[in-house]
Amino acid sequence: MMNNKILCLVCSGIIYSASYSYAQKNLSDEVTRQITQIAASINDTPETAAKEFNELLKGKNKKNVPLLVAIGNAYLNHKCPDEAQVYADRAMKIDSKSAPVYVLAGDIALTQKNVGMACGYYEQAILFDANCYDAYYKYAHAYIGVSPQLSIDMLTKLKASHPELPEVNRELGNAYYQSGNYGKAKSAYDEFMQQGTPDTQDYEHYAMLLYLNKDYAQSLNAVEKGLDADKDNHLLKRLRMYDLYEMEAYKEGLEAADAFFNRPEESNYVYLDFLYRGRLSLADQRNEEALQWFEKALKADTGNTHPEIAKEVSAAHEKLQNYPEAIRLYQLYLDGLKEKAEISDTFLLGRLYYMAAGRRPVSVPEKQPYLI
């Protein structure tokens, strides 16, 4: 069956924080436009950019914290964390309890891969302003790959205080997914899909979660809605093929498979894609075709890191009474298991030898290798 780690690889962008432009909410449109214009020259003519930013900060703007934070963000967005830190420090000296300042400081720490420090700053931002949504989301995003439970705890806190925000359920769904709790991930996404405004990426994630929870019909429904908006979406076309196979709609599944593989490059295909394609062919009694796809699945699994592929392909050869190949592949499966192999696994290999020796008509010399 499905190896969930593969979907982690093919479904990138697991969590994505909403942006509320929190730090710039007190700036006029004209000042925001000026910052954007100046920022465009940061990398090419840094001296000019610095001079123009200093001009903006003269007079009454000298202690304008939102302006300092916005300039700091401009530098950070242009990959200049040291310059961004200068403005963060200036803003913090003026107002040591400003949530946007601590969000900026956290963002800078995150670019330096200091997750603990970054999240400490985000917690400070929340302490000074419980409605600083950016801080909640960024904290969750920072910890999503390190400690998903910390992400879940923070998002649960935000949901409790702001149940009117449907996006929280989406982020919770992503965090639960990363923790491996697919049931709760699905429940959170259920709420978001009903209350929020889902985009194509949301349909990708939702369809994937439904698939992982073996709700294939609902997954297919989400896939179709996503494909209505993006008919060439690679991930959704993949899930459509998977869902149709699991629903035993083999003819439609083969059509979906043809559409999925109808692209020149193979870099975005994973072993599971070839495996499902082979399963569909086998279910439609296209045996030789199935074996070709299974062979592609085996080749895509470099290093035999997924020995269950060899086991499944061995079973296909056994069904076709191709026992020598079934034995070879089952041995490959056992080699991949290494110390995890159990007595029952060895017994099944012996069963294959027994069946190979008992097939008819077979001469004694042909049987000899299977009687050892």
C-alpha positions as a Markdown table, in Angstrom:
| # | Residue | x | y | z |
|---|---|---|---|---|
| 1 | Met | 0.0 | 0.0 | 0.0 |
| 2 | Met | 0.8 | 3.6 | 0.0 |
| 3 | Asn | 4.1 | 4.8 | 1.5 |
| 4 | Asn | 3.1 | 8.1 | 3.1 |
| 5 | Lys | 6.7 | 9.5 | 3.0 |
| 6 | Ile | 6.4 | 9.7 | -0.8 |
| 7 | Leu | 3.5 | 12.0 | -0.6 |
| 8 | Cys | 5.5 | 14.2 | 1.8 |
| 9 | Leu | 8.1 | 14.5 | -1.0 |
| 10 | Val | 5.7 | 15.1 | -3.9 |
| 11 | Cys | 3.4 | 17.5 | -2.0 |
| 12 | Ser | 5.7 | 20.3 | -1.3 |
| 13 | Gly | 4.7 | 23.6 | 0.5 |
| 14 | Ile | 3.1 | 21.8 | 3.4 |
| 15 | Ile | 2.5 | 24.9 | 5.4 |
| 16 | Tyr | 2.2 | 28.5 | 4.2 |
| 17 | Ser | 1.6 | 31.4 | 6.5 |
| 18 | Ala | -0.9 | 34.0 | 5.6 |
| 19 | Ser | 0.5 | 37.5 | 5.3 |
| 20 | Tyr | -1.4 | 40.3 | 7.0 |
| 21 | Ser | 1.1 | 43.0 | 6.3 |
| 22 | Tyr | 0.9 | 43.5 | 10.1 |
| 23 | Ala | 4.1 | 45.6 | 10.4 |
| 24 | Gln | 3.0 | 48.1 | 7.8 |
| 25 | Lys | -0.6 | 48.7 | 8.9 |
| 26 | Asn | 0.2 | 52.2 | 10.2 |
| 27 | Leu | 2.0 | 53.4 | 7.1 |
| 28 | Ser | 0.3 | 55.4 | 4.3 |
| 29 | Asp | 0.1 | 54.0 | 0.8 |
| 30 | Glu | 2.5 | 56.7 | -0.4 |
| 31 | Val | 5.2 | 55.7 | 2.2 |
| 32 | Thr | 4.7 | 52.0 | 1.4 |
| 33 | Arg | 5.2 | 52.9 | -2.3 |
| 34 | Gln | 8.4 | 54.8 | -1.6 |
| 35 | Ile | 9.8 | 51.9 | 0.5 |
| 36 | Thr | 9.1 | 49.5 | -2.3 |
| 37 | Gln | 10.7 | 51.8 | -4.9 |
| 38 | Ile | 13.9 | 52.4 | -2.8 |
| 39 | Ala | 14.1 | 48.7 | -1.9 |
| 40 | Ala | 14.4 | 47.8 | -5.6 |
| 41 | Ser | 17.9 | 49.3 | -5.6 |
| 42 | Ile | 19.2 | 47.6 | -2.4 |
| 43 | Asn | 21.2 | 44.9 | -4.2 |
| 44 | Asp | 22.4 | 47.0 | -7.1 |
| 45 | Thr | 23.2 | 50.3 | -5.5 |
| 46 | Pro | 23.1 | 49.7 | -1.7 |
| 47 | Glu | 24.7 | 53.1 | -0.8 |
| 48 | Thr | 21.9 | 54.9 | -2.7 |
| 49 | Ala | 19.2 | 52.8 | -1.0 |
| 50 | Ala | 20.7 | 53.5 | 2.4 |
| 51 | Lys | 20.8 | 57.2 | 1.7 |
| 52 | Glu | 17.2 | 57.3 | 0.5 |
| 53 | Phe | 16.0 | 55.3 | 3.5 |
| 54 | Asn | 17.8 | 57.8 | 5.8 |
| 55 | Glu | 16.0 | 60.6 | 4.1 |
| 56 | Leu | 12.6 | 58.9 | 4.8 |
| 57 | Leu | 13.6 | 58.7 | 8.5 |
| 58 | Lys | 14.4 | 62.3 | 9.0 |
| 59 | Gly | 12.3 | 64.7 | 11.1 |
| 60 | Lys | 9.1 | 63.4 | 12.6 |
| 61 | Asn | 9.9 | 59.9 | 11.2 |
| 62 | Lys | 13.1 | 59.5 | 13.2 |
| 63 | Lys | 11.3 | 57.4 | 15.8 |
| 64 | Asn | 8.6 | 55.9 | 13.5 |
| 65 | Val | 8.7 | 52.3 | 14.5 |
| 66 | Pro | 6.4 | 50.9 | 11.8 |
| 67 | Leu | 8.6 | 52.7 | 9.2 |
| 68 | Leu | 11.8 | 51.3 | 10.7 |
| 69 | Val | 10.3 | 47.8 | 10.7 |
| 70 | Ala | 9.1 | 48.2 | 7.1 |
| 71 | Ile | 12.7 | 49.2 | 6.0 |
| 72 | Gly | 14.1 | 46.2 | 8.0 |
| 73 | Asn | 11.7 | 43.9 | 6.2 |
| 74 | Ala | 12.7 | 45.4 | 2.9 |
| 75 | Tyr | 16.4 | 44.6 | 3.6 |
| 76 | Leu | 15.5 | 41.1 | 4.8 |
| 77 | Asn | 13.4 | 40.5 | 1.6 |
| 78 | His | 16.5 | 41.3 | -0.4 |
| 79 | Lys | 18.6 | 38.9 | 1.6 |
| 80 | Cys | 20.4 | 41.5 | 3.7 |
| 81 | Pro | 19.9 | 40.2 | 7.2 |
| 82 | Asp | 22.7 | 42.3 | 8.8 |
| 83 | Glu | 21.2 | 45.6 | 7.5 |
| 84 | Ala | 17.7 | 44.4 | 8.6 |
| 85 | Gln | 19.1 | 43.7 | 12.1 |
| 86 | Val | 20.3 | 47.3 | 12.3 |
| 87 | Tyr | 16.7 | 48.6 | 11.8 |
| 88 | Ala | 15.3 | 46.0 | 14.1 |
| 89 | Asp | 17.7 | 47.1 | 16.9 |
| 90 | Arg | 16.8 | 50.8 | 16.3 |
| 91 | Ala | 13.1 | 50.0 | 16.5 |
| 92 | Met | 13.4 | 47.9 | 19.6 |
| 93 | Lys | 15.3 | 50.7 | 21.4 |
| 94 | Ile | 12.4 | 53.1 | 20.7 |
| 95 | Asp | 9.6 | 50.6 | 21.6 |
| 96 | Ser | 10.6 | 47.4 | 23.4 |
| 97 | Lys | 7.0 | 46.2 | 23.4 |
| 98 | Ser | 6.2 | 46.4 | 19.7 |
| 99 | Ala | 4.9 | 43.1 | 18.3 |
| 100 | Pro | 6.0 | 43.9 | 14.7 |
| 101 | Val | 9.6 | 44.6 | 15.9 |
| 102 | Tyr | 9.8 | 41.1 | 17.5 |
| 103 | Val | 8.3 | 39.5 | 14.4 |
| 104 | Leu | 11.1 | 41.2 | 12.3 |
| 105 | Ala | 13.7 | 40.0 | 14.8 |
| 106 | Gly | 12.3 | 36.5 | 14.6 |
| 107 | Asp | 12.4 | 36.5 | 10.8 |
| 108 | Ile | 16.0 | 37.6 | 10.9 |
| 109 | Ala | 16.9 | 34.8 | 13.3 |
| 110 | Leu | 15.1 | 32.3 | 11.1 |
| 111 | Thr | 17.3 | 33.3 | 8.1 |
| 112 | Gln | 20.2 | 32.4 | 10.3 |
| 113 | Lys | 18.6 | 29.0 | 11.0 |
| 114 | Asn | 18.2 | 29.8 | 14.7 |
| 115 | Val | 14.7 | 28.4 | 15.1 |
| 116 | Gly | 14.7 | 28.5 | 18.9 |
| 117 | Met | 15.7 | 32.2 | 19.0 |
| 118 | Ala | 13.2 | 33.0 | 16.2 |
| 119 | Cys | 10.3 | 31.4 | 18.0 |
| 120 | Gly | 11.3 | 33.1 | 21.2 |
| 121 | Tyr | 10.9 | 36.4 | 19.4 |
| 122 | Tyr | 7.5 | 35.3 | 18.0 |
| 123 | Glu | 6.3 | 34.4 | 21.5 |
| 124 | Gln | 7.4 | 37.9 | 22.6 |
| 125 | Ala | 5.3 | 39.4 | 19.8 |
| 126 | Ile | 2.3 | 37.4 | 20.9 |
| 127 | Leu | 2.9 | 38.4 | 24.5 |
| 128 | Phe | 2.7 | 42.1 | 23.6 |
| 129 | Asp | -0.2 | 41.7 | 21.1 |
| 130 | Ala | -2.3 | 38.5 | 21.2 |
| 131 | Asn | -3.8 | 39.5 | 17.8 |
| 132 | Cys | -0.5 | 39.5 | 16.0 |
| 133 | Tyr | -1.5 | 36.6 | 13.7 |
| 134 | Asp | 1.8 | 36.7 | 11.8 |
| 135 | Ala | 3.6 | 35.6 | 14.9 |
| 136 | Tyr | 1.4 | 32.6 | 15.4 |
| 137 | Tyr | 1.7 | 31.5 | 11.8 |
| 138 | Lys | 5.5 | 32.1 | 11.6 |
| 139 | Tyr | 6.1 | 30.2 | 14.9 |
| 140 | Ala | 4.1 | 27.3 | 13.5 |
| 141 | His | 5.9 | 27.5 | 10.2 |
| 142 | Ala | 9.3 | 27.5 | 11.9 |
| 143 | Tyr | 8.6 | 24.4 | 14.0 |
| 144 | Ile | 6.6 | 22.4 | 11.4 |
| 145 | Gly | 9.6 | 20.3 | 10.4 |
| 146 | Val | 11.3 | 20.3 | 13.8 |
| 147 | Ser | 8.5 | 19.7 | 16.3 |
| 148 | Pro | 5.1 | 19.6 | 14.7 |
| 149 | Gln | 3.4 | 19.4 | 18.1 |
| 150 | Leu | 4.7 | 22.8 | 19.0 |
| 151 | Ser | 3.2 | 24.1 | 15.8 |
| 152 | Ile | -0.1 | 22.4 | 16.7 |
| 153 | Asp | -0.1 | 23.9 | 20.2 |
| 154 | Met | 0.4 | 27.4 | 18.9 |
| 155 | Leu | -2.2 | 27.1 | 16.2 |
| 156 | Thr | -4.7 | 25.6 | 18.7 |
| 157 | Lys | -4.2 | 28.6 | 20.9 |
| 158 | Leu | -4.9 | 30.9 | 18.0 |
| 159 | Lys | -8.0 | 29.0 | 17.0 |
| 160 | Ala | -9.3 | 29.2 | 20.6 |
| 161 | Ser | -8.9 | 32.9 | 20.7 |
| 162 | His | -10.0 | 33.6 | 17.1 |
| 163 | Pro | -12.4 | 30.9 | 15.9 |
| 164 | Glu | -13.5 | 33.2 | 13.1 |
| 165 | Leu | -10.3 | 32.7 | 11.2 |
| 166 | Pro | -10.8 | 29.8 | 8.8 |
| 167 | Glu | -7.1 | 29.9 | 7.7 |
| 168 | Val | -6.1 | 28.6 | 11.2 |
| 169 | Asn | -7.8 | 25.3 | 10.3 |
| 170 | Arg | -5.9 | 25.0 | 7.1 |
| 171 | Glu | -2.6 | 25.5 | 9.0 |
| 172 | Leu | -3.6 | 23.1 | 11.7 |
| 173 | Gly | -4.4 | 20.5 | 9.0 |
| 174 | Asn | -0.9 | 20.9 | 7.6 |
| 175 | Ala | 0.7 | 20.7 | 11.1 |
| 176 | Tyr | -1.3 | 17.5 | 11.9 |
| 177 | Tyr | -0.2 | 16.1 | 8.6 |
| 178 | Gln | 3.4 | 16.6 | 9.4 |
| 179 | Ser | 2.9 | 14.9 | 12.8 |
| 180 | Gly | 1.4 | 11.9 | 11.0 |
| 181 | Asn | -2.0 | 12.4 | 12.5 |
| 182 | Tyr | -4.0 | 12.2 | 9.2 |
| 183 | Gly | -7.4 | 11.8 | 10.9 |
| 184 | Lys | -7.1 | 15.2 | 12.7 |
| 185 | Ala | -5.5 | 16.7 | 9.7 |
| 186 | Lys | -8.5 | 15.7 | 7.7 |
| 187 | Ser | -10.9 | 17.1 | 10.3 |
| 188 | Ala | -9.1 | 20.4 | 10.4 |
| 189 | Tyr | -9.1 | 20.7 | 6.6 |
| 190 | Asp | -12.8 | 19.7 | 6.6 |
| 191 | Glu | -13.6 | 22.8 | 8.6 |
| 192 | Phe | -11.4 | 25.0 | 6.4 |
| 193 | Met | -12.9 | 23.7 | 3.1 |
| 194 | Gln | -16.4 | 24.4 | 4.4 |
| 195 | Gln | -15.7 | 27.9 | 5.9 |
| 196 | Gly | -12.8 | 29.3 | 3.9 |
| 197 | Thr | -12.0 | 30.1 | 0.3 |
| 198 | Pro | -9.8 | 27.2 | -0.9 |
| 199 | Asp | -7.4 | 27.5 | -3.8 |
| 200 | Thr | -5.8 | 24.9 | -5.9 |
| 201 | Gln | -3.1 | 24.1 | -3.4 |
| 202 | Asp | -5.8 | 23.6 | -0.7 |
| 203 | Tyr | -7.5 | 21.1 | -3.0 |
| 204 | Glu | -4.1 | 19.3 | -3.4 |
| 205 | His | -3.6 | 19.0 | 0.4 |
| 206 | Tyr | -7.3 | 18.1 | 1.1 |
| 207 | Ala | -7.4 | 15.4 | -1.6 |
| 208 | Met | -4.1 | 14.0 | -0.3 |
| 209 | Leu | -5.4 | 13.8 | 3.3 |
| 210 | Leu | -8.7 | 12.2 | 2.1 |
| 211 | Tyr | -6.6 | 9.7 | 0.2 |
| 212 | Leu | -4.4 | 8.9 | 3.2 |
| 213 | Asn | -7.6 | 8.3 | 5.2 |
| 214 | Lys | -8.8 | 5.9 | 2.5 |
| 215 | Asp | -11.8 | 8.1 | 1.7 |
| 216 | Tyr | -11.1 | 7.7 | -2.0 |
| 217 | Ala | -14.5 | 8.9 | -3.4 |
| 218 | Gln | -14.2 | 12.2 | -1.4 |
| 219 | Ser | -10.6 | 12.5 | -2.4 |
| 220 | Leu | -11.5 | 12.1 | -6.1 |
| 221 | Asn | -14.2 | 14.8 | -5.6 |
| 222 | Ala | -11.6 | 17.2 | -4.2 |
| 223 | Val | -9.3 | 16.3 | -7.1 |
| 224 | Glu | -12.0 | 17.1 | -9.7 |
| 225 | Lys | -12.7 | 20.5 | -8.1 |
| 226 | Gly | -9.0 | 21.3 | -8.1 |
| 227 | Leu | -8.6 | 20.3 | -11.7 |
| 228 | Asp | -11.5 | 22.5 | -12.7 |
| 229 | Ala | -9.3 | 25.4 | -11.7 |
| 230 | Asp | -6.0 | 23.9 | -12.9 |
| 231 | Lys | -6.5 | 21.2 | -15.4 |
| 232 | Asp | -2.8 | 20.4 | -15.8 |
| 233 | Asn | -2.0 | 20.2 | -12.1 |
| 234 | His | 0.5 | 17.3 | -11.8 |
| 235 | Leu | -0.2 | 16.4 | -8.2 |
| 236 | Leu | -4.0 | 16.3 | -8.7 |
| 237 | Lys | -3.7 | 14.2 | -11.8 |
| 238 | Arg | -1.5 | 11.8 | -9.8 |
| 239 | Leu | -4.1 | 11.5 | -7.1 |
| 240 | Arg | -6.9 | 11.0 | -9.6 |
| 241 | Met | -5.0 | 8.0 | -10.9 |
| 242 | Tyr | -4.5 | 6.6 | -7.4 |
| 243 | Asp | -8.1 | 7.2 | -6.3 |
| 244 | Leu | -9.6 | 5.6 | -9.4 |
| 245 | Tyr | -7.5 | 2.5 | -8.9 |
| 246 | Glu | -8.5 | 2.2 | -5.2 |
| 247 | Met | -12.1 | 2.6 | -6.2 |
| 248 | Glu | -11.7 | -0.3 | -8.7 |
| 249 | Ala | -12.6 | 2.0 | -11.6 |
| 250 | Tyr | -9.8 | 0.5 | -13.7 |
| 251 | Lys | -10.9 | 1.7 | -17.2 |
| 252 | Glu | -11.2 | 5.3 | -16.0 |
| 253 | Gly | -8.0 | 4.8 | -14.0 |
| 254 | Leu | -6.1 | 3.8 | -17.1 |
| 255 | Glu | -7.4 | 7.0 | -18.9 |
| 256 | Ala | -6.3 | 9.1 | -15.9 |
| 257 | Ala | -2.9 | 7.3 | -16.0 |
| 258 | Asp | -2.4 | 8.1 | -19.7 |
| 259 | Ala | -3.2 | 11.8 | -19.0 |
| 260 | Phe | -0.8 | 11.8 | -16.0 |
| 261 | Phe | 2.1 | 10.3 | -17.9 |
| 262 | Asn | 1.5 | 12.5 | -21.0 |
| 263 | Arg | 4.5 | 14.8 | -20.5 |
| 264 | Pro | 8.0 | 14.6 | -21.9 |
| 265 | Glu | 10.0 | 14.9 | -18.7 |
| 266 | Glu | 10.1 | 12.1 | -16.0 |
| 267 | Ser | 11.8 | 14.1 | -13.3 |
| 268 | Asn | 8.5 | 14.6 | -11.4 |
| 269 | Tyr | 7.6 | 11.0 | -11.4 |
| 270 | Val | 8.1 | 8.7 | -8.3 |
| 271 | Tyr | 8.2 | 5.0 | -8.0 |
| 272 | Leu | 4.6 | 4.9 | -6.7 |
| 273 | Asp | 3.4 | 6.5 | -10.0 |
| 274 | Phe | 4.8 | 3.6 | -12.0 |
| 275 | Leu | 3.5 | 1.1 | -9.4 |
| 276 | Tyr | 0.0 | 2.4 | -9.7 |
| 277 | Arg | 0.2 | 2.4 | -13.4 |
| 278 | Gly | 1.3 | -1.3 | -13.3 |
| 279 | Arg | -1.5 | -2.1 | -10.9 |
| 280 | Leu | -4.0 | -0.7 | -13.3 |
| 281 | Ser | -2.6 | -2.6 | -16.2 |
| 282 | Leu | -2.6 | -5.8 | -14.2 |
| 283 | Ala | -6.2 | -5.3 | -13.1 |
| 284 | Asp | -7.2 | -4.9 | -16.8 |
| 285 | Gln | -5.3 | -8.1 | -17.6 |
| 286 | Arg | -2.6 | -6.3 | -19.6 |
| 287 | Asn | 0.0 | -8.5 | -18.0 |
| 288 | Glu | 3.1 | -7.8 | -20.1 |
| 289 | Glu | 2.4 | -4.0 | -20.0 |
| 290 | Ala | 2.0 | -4.3 | -16.2 |
| 291 | Leu | 5.3 | -6.0 | -15.8 |
| 292 | Gln | 7.0 | -3.2 | -17.8 |
| 293 | Trp | 5.6 | -0.6 | -15.5 |
| 294 | Phe | 6.6 | -2.6 | -12.4 |
| 295 | Glu | 10.1 | -2.7 | -13.8 |
| 296 | Lys | 10.1 | 1.1 | -14.0 |
| 297 | Ala | 9.0 | 1.3 | -10.4 |
| 298 | Leu | 11.8 | -1.0 | -9.3 |
| 299 | Lys | 14.4 | 1.1 | -11.2 |
| 300 | Ala | 13.0 | 4.3 | -9.7 |
| 301 | Asp | 13.6 | 2.9 | -6.2 |
| 302 | Thr | 17.4 | 3.4 | -6.3 |
| 303 | Gly | 19.1 | 1.6 | -3.5 |
| 304 | Asn | 16.1 | -0.7 | -2.8 |
| 305 | Thr | 14.9 | 1.6 | 0.0 |
| 306 | His | 11.3 | 0.4 | -0.6 |
| 307 | Pro | 11.6 | -3.4 | -0.6 |
| 308 | Glu | 7.8 | -3.7 | -0.6 |
| 309 | Ile | 7.9 | -2.9 | -4.3 |
| 310 | Ala | 9.8 | -6.1 | -5.0 |
| 311 | Lys | 7.4 | -8.0 | -2.9 |
| 312 | Glu | 4.4 | -6.7 | -4.9 |
| 313 | Val | 6.1 | -7.3 | -8.2 |
| 314 | Ser | 7.0 | -10.8 | -7.1 |
| 315 | Ala | 3.4 | -11.5 | -6.4 |
| 316 | Ala | 2.5 | -10.3 | -9.9 |
| 317 | His | 5.0 | -12.8 | -11.4 |
| 318 | Glu | 3.7 | -15.5 | -9.1 |
| 319 | Lys | 0.1 | -14.9 | -10.4 |
| 320 | Leu | 1.5 | -15.3 | -13.9 |
| 321 | Gln | 3.3 | -18.5 | -12.8 |
| 322 | Asn | 6.6 | -17.0 | -13.6 |
| 323 | Tyr | 8.2 | -18.5 | -10.6 |
| 324 | Pro | 12.0 | -17.9 | -11.3 |
| 325 | Glu | 11.3 | -14.2 | -11.5 |
| 326 | Ala | 9.0 | -14.3 | -8.5 |
| 327 | Ile | 11.7 | -16.0 | -6.5 |
| 328 | Arg | 14.4 | -13.5 | -7.6 |
| 329 | Leu | 12.2 | -10.5 | -6.6 |
| 330 | Tyr | 11.1 | -12.0 | -3.4 |
| 331 | Gln | 14.8 | -12.5 | -2.5 |
| 332 | Leu | 15.3 | -8.8 | -3.4 |
| 333 | Tyr | 12.5 | -8.0 | -1.0 |
| 334 | Leu | 14.2 | -10.0 | 1.8 |
| 335 | Asp | 17.5 | -8.4 | 1.1 |
| 336 | Gly | 15.9 | -5.0 | 1.5 |
| 337 | Leu | 14.3 | -6.0 | 4.8 |
| 338 | Lys | 17.6 | -7.1 | 6.3 |
| 339 | Glu | 17.3 | -7.7 | 10.0 |
| 340 | Lys | 13.6 | -6.8 | 9.9 |
| 341 | Ala | 12.8 | -10.0 | 8.0 |
| 342 | Glu | 10.6 | -12.4 | 10.0 |
| 343 | Ile | 10.2 | -16.2 | 9.9 |
| 344 | Ser | 7.0 | -15.8 | 8.0 |
| 345 | Asp | 8.8 | -13.9 | 5.2 |
| 346 | Thr | 11.3 | -16.8 | 4.8 |
| 347 | Phe | 8.4 | -19.3 | 4.8 |
| 348 | Leu | 6.8 | -17.5 | 1.9 |
| 349 | Leu | 10.1 | -17.7 | 0.0 |
| 350 | Gly | 10.1 | -21.4 | 0.6 |
| 351 | Arg | 6.5 | -21.6 | -0.6 |
| 352 | Leu | 7.6 | -20.0 | -3.9 |
| 353 | Tyr | 10.4 | -22.6 | -4.3 |
| 354 | Tyr | 7.8 | -25.4 | -3.6 |
| 355 | Met | 5.4 | -24.1 | -6.2 |
| 356 | Ala | 8.2 | -23.7 | -8.7 |
| 357 | Ala | 9.3 | -27.3 | -8.2 |
| 358 | Gly | 5.7 | -28.6 | -8.4 |
| 359 | Arg | 4.7 | -26.9 | -11.7 |
| 360 | Arg | 4.0 | -29.2 | -14.6 |
| 361 | Pro | 5.4 | -30.2 | -17.0 |
| 362 | Val | 8.9 | -29.8 | -15.6 |
| 363 | Ser | 11.8 | -32.1 | -16.0 |
| 364 | Val | 13.9 | -33.3 | -13.1 |
| 365 | Pro | 16.9 | -31.1 | -14.0 |
| 366 | Glu | 14.7 | -28.1 | -14.2 |
| 367 | Lys | 13.3 | -28.9 | -10.7 |
| 368 | Gln | 16.7 | -29.4 | -9.1 |
| 369 | Pro | 17.4 | -25.7 | -8.3 |
| 370 | Tyr | 14.2 | -25.4 | -6.4 |
| 371 | Leu | 14.7 | -28.6 | -4.3 |
| 372 | Ile | 17.8 | -27.3 | -2.4 |
